[in-house]
mmCIF file of C-alpha atoms in Angstrom:
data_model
loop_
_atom_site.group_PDB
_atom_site.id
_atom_site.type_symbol
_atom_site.label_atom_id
_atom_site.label_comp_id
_atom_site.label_asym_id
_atom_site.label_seq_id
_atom_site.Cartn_x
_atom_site.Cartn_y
_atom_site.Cartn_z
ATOM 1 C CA UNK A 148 0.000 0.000 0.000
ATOM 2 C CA UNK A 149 2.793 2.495 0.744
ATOM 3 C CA UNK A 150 4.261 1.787 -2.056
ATOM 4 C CA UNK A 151 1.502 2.458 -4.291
ATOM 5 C CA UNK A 152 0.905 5.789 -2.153
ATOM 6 C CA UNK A 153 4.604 6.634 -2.944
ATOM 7 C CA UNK A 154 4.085 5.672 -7.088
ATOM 8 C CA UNK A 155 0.758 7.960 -7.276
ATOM 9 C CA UNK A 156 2.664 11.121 -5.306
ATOM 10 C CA UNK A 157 5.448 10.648 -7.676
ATOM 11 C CA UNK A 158 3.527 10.740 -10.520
ATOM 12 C CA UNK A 159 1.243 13.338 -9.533
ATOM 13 C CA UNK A 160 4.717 15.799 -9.009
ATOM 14 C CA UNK A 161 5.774 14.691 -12.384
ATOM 15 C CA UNK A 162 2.586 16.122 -13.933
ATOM 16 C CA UNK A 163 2.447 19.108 -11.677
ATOM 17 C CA UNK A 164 6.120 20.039 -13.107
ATOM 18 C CA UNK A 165 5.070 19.836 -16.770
ATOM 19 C CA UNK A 166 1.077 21.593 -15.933
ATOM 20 C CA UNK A 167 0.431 24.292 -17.741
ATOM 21 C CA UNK A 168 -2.378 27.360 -17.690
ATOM 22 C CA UNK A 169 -5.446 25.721 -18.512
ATOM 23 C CA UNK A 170 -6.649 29.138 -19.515
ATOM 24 C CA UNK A 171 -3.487 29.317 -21.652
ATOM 25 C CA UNK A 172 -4.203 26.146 -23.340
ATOM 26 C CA UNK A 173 -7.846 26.704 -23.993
ATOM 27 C CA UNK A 174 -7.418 30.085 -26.046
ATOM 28 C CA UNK A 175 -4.541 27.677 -27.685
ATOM 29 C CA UNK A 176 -7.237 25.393 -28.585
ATOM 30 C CA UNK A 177 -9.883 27.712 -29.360
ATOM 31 C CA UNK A 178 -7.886 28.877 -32.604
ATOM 32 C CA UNK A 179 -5.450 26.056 -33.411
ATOM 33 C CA UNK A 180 -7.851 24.663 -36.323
ATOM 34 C CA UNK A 181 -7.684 28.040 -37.667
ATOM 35 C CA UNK A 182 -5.452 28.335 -40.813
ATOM 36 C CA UNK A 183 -4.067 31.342 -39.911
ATOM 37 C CA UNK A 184 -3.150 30.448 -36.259
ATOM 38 C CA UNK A 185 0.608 30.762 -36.035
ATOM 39 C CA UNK A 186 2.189 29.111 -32.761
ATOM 40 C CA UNK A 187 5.614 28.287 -31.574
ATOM 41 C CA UNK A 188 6.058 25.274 -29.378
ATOM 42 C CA UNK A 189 9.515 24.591 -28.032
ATOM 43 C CA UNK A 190 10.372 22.488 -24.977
ATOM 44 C CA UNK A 191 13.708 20.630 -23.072
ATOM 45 C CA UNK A 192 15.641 19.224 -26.175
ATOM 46 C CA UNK A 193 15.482 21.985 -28.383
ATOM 47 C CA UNK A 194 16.172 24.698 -25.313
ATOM 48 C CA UNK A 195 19.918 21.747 -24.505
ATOM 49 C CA UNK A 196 20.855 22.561 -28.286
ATOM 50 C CA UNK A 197 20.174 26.150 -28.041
ATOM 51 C CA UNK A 198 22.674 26.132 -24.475
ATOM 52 C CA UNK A 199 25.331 24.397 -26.623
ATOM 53 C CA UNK A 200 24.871 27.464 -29.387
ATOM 54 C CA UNK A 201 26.205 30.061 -26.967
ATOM 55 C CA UNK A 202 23.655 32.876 -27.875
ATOM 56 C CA UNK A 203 24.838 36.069 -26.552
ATOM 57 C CA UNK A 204 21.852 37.697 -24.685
ATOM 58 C CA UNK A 205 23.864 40.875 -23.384
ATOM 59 C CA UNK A 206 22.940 41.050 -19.718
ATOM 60 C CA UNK A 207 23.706 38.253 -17.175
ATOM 61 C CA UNK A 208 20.054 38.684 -15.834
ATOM 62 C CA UNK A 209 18.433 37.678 -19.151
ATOM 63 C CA UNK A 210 21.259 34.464 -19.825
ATOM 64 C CA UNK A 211 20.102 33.139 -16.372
ATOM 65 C CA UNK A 212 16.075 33.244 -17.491
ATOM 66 C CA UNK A 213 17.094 31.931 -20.779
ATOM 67 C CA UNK A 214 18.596 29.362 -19.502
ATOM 68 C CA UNK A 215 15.546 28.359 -16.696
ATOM 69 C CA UNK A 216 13.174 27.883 -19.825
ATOM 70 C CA UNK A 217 11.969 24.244 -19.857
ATOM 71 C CA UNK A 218 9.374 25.008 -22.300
ATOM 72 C CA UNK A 219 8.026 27.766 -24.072
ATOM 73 C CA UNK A 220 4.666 28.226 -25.951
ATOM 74 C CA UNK A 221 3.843 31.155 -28.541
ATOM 75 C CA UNK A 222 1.267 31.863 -30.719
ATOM 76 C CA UNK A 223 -0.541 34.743 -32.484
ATOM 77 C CA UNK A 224 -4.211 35.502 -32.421
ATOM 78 C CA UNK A 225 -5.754 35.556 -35.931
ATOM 79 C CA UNK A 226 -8.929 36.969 -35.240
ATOM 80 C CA UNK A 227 -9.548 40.971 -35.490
ATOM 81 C CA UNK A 228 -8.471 43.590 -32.772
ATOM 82 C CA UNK A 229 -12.408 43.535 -31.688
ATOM 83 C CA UNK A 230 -12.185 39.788 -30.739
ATOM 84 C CA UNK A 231 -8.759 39.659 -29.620
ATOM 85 C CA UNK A 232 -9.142 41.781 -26.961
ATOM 86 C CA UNK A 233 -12.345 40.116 -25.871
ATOM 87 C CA UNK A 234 -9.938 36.892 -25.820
ATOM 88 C CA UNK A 235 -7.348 38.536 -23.509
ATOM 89 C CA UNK A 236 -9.775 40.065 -21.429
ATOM 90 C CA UNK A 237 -11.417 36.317 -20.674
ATOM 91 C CA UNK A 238 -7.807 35.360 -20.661
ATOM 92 C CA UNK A 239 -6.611 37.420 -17.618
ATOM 93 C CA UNK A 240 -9.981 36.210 -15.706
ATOM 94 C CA UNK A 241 -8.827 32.556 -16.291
ATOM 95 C CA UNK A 242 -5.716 33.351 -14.902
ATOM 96 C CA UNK A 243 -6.621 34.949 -12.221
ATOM 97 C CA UNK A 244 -8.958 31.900 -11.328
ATOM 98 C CA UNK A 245 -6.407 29.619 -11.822
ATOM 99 C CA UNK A 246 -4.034 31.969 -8.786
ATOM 100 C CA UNK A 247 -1.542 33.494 -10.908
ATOM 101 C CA UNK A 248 -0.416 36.892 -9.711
ATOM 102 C CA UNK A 249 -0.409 40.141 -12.032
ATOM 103 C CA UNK A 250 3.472 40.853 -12.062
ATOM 104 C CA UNK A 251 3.774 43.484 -14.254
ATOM 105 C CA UNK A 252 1.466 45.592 -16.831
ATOM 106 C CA UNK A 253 2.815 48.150 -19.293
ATOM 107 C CA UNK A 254 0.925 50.483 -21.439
ATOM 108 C CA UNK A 255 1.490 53.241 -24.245
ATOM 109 C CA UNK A 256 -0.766 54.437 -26.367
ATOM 110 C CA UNK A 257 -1.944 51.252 -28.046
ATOM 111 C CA UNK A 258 -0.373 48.992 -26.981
ATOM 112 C CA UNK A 259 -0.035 47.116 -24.056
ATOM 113 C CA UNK A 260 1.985 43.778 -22.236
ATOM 114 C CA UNK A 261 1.075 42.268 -19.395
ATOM 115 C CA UNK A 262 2.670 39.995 -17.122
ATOM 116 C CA UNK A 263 1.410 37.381 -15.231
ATOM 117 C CA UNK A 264 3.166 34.518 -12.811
ATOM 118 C CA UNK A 265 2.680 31.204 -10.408
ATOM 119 C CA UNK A 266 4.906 30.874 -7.661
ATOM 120 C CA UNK A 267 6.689 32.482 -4.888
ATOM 121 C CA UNK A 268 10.214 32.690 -4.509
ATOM 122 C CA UNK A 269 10.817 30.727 -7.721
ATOM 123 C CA UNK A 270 7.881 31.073 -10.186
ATOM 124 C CA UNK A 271 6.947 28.221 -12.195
ATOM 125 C CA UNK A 272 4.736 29.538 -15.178
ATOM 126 C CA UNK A 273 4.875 32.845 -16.801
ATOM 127 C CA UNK A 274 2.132 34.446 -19.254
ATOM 128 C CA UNK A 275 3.358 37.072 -21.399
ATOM 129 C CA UNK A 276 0.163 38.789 -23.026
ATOM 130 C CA UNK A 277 1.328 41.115 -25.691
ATOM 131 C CA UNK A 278 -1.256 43.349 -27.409
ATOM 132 C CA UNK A 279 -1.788 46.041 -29.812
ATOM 133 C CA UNK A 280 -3.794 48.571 -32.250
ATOM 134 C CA UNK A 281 -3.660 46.103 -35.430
ATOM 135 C CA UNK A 282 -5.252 43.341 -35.742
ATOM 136 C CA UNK A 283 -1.952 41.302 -35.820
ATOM 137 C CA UNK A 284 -0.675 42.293 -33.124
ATOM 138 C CA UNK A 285 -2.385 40.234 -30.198
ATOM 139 C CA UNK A 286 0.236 37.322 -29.194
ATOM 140 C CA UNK A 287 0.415 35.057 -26.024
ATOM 141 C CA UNK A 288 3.915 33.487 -24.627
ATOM 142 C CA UNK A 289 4.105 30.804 -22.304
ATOM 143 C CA UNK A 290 7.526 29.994 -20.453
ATOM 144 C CA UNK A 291 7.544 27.050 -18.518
ATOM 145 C CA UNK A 292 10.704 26.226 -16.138
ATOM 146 C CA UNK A 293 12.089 27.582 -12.666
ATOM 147 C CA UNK A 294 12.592 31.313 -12.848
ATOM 148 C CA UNK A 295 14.201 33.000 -10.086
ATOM 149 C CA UNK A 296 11.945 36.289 -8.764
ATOM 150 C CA UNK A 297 14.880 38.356 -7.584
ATOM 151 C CA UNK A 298 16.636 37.320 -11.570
ATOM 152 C CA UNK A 299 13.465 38.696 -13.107
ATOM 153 C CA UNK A 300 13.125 41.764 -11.190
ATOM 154 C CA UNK A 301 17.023 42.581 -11.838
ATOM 155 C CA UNK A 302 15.965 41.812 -16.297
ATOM 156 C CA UNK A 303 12.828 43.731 -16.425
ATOM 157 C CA UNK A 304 13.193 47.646 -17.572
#
């Protein structure tokens, strides 16, 4: 019986690590039929070959998040400014629902990114929501991985 007890918490870590927003992954879904969707999906194998390329990112701060990506998701909404917005709007209340914290939110003008994280100390899921005034301009990134708060704070303008 322990055993068993020990197998299930073990594998119910392992899928904890590799979760992701489920609000994330329904607007994902929503438009991934679409012929127009474009997405990005990169995860562990393709982030080891990128390490052994040496990229030069310019500031310590940013090689040190670079390098605590485990997985990153990216797409691009391909619906009009009019429904795009309504998307991120139901976006940030998923997230919210789901506990993520509001970390940072930038605006000028038109345009706008917001921020939004899961974790404490060492954050575990960040939602970059990057918007716009064209209709092109409405994309979502997903990082999975360990990222350091006080290593984020020091990157960020």
């Amino acid at each position: 019986m322990k055993r068993i007890l020990i197998i299930l918490v073990f594998m119910g870590v392992g899928s904890m690590a590799f979760a992701q927003s489920k609000s994330v992954d329904a607007l994902y879904k929503k438009y991934e039929d679409n012929e127009e969707f474009f997405h990005l999906d990169m995860a562990g194998s393709f982030f080891d070959f990128a390490d052994g390329l040496d990229f030069d990112f310019g500031e310590d701060g940013m090689a040190t998040i670079a390098k605590s990506v485990d997985r990153m998701k990216f797409f691009k909404l391909p619906v009009g400014r009019n429904l795009s917005k309504s998307d991120f709007m139901d976006l940030q209340k998923g997230l919210r629902k789901e506990r993520y914290d509001l970390m940072m939110e930038m605006s000028e003008k038109d345009s706008q990114v917001i921020i939004y994280s899961k974790g404490n100390d060492i954050l575990s899921d960040l939602v970059l929501m990057i918007g716009g005034d064209d209709d092109d301009d409405f994309m979502v990134i997903e990082l999975k991985g360990e990222f350091e708060s006080q290593a984020l704070a020091e990157a960020m303008p």
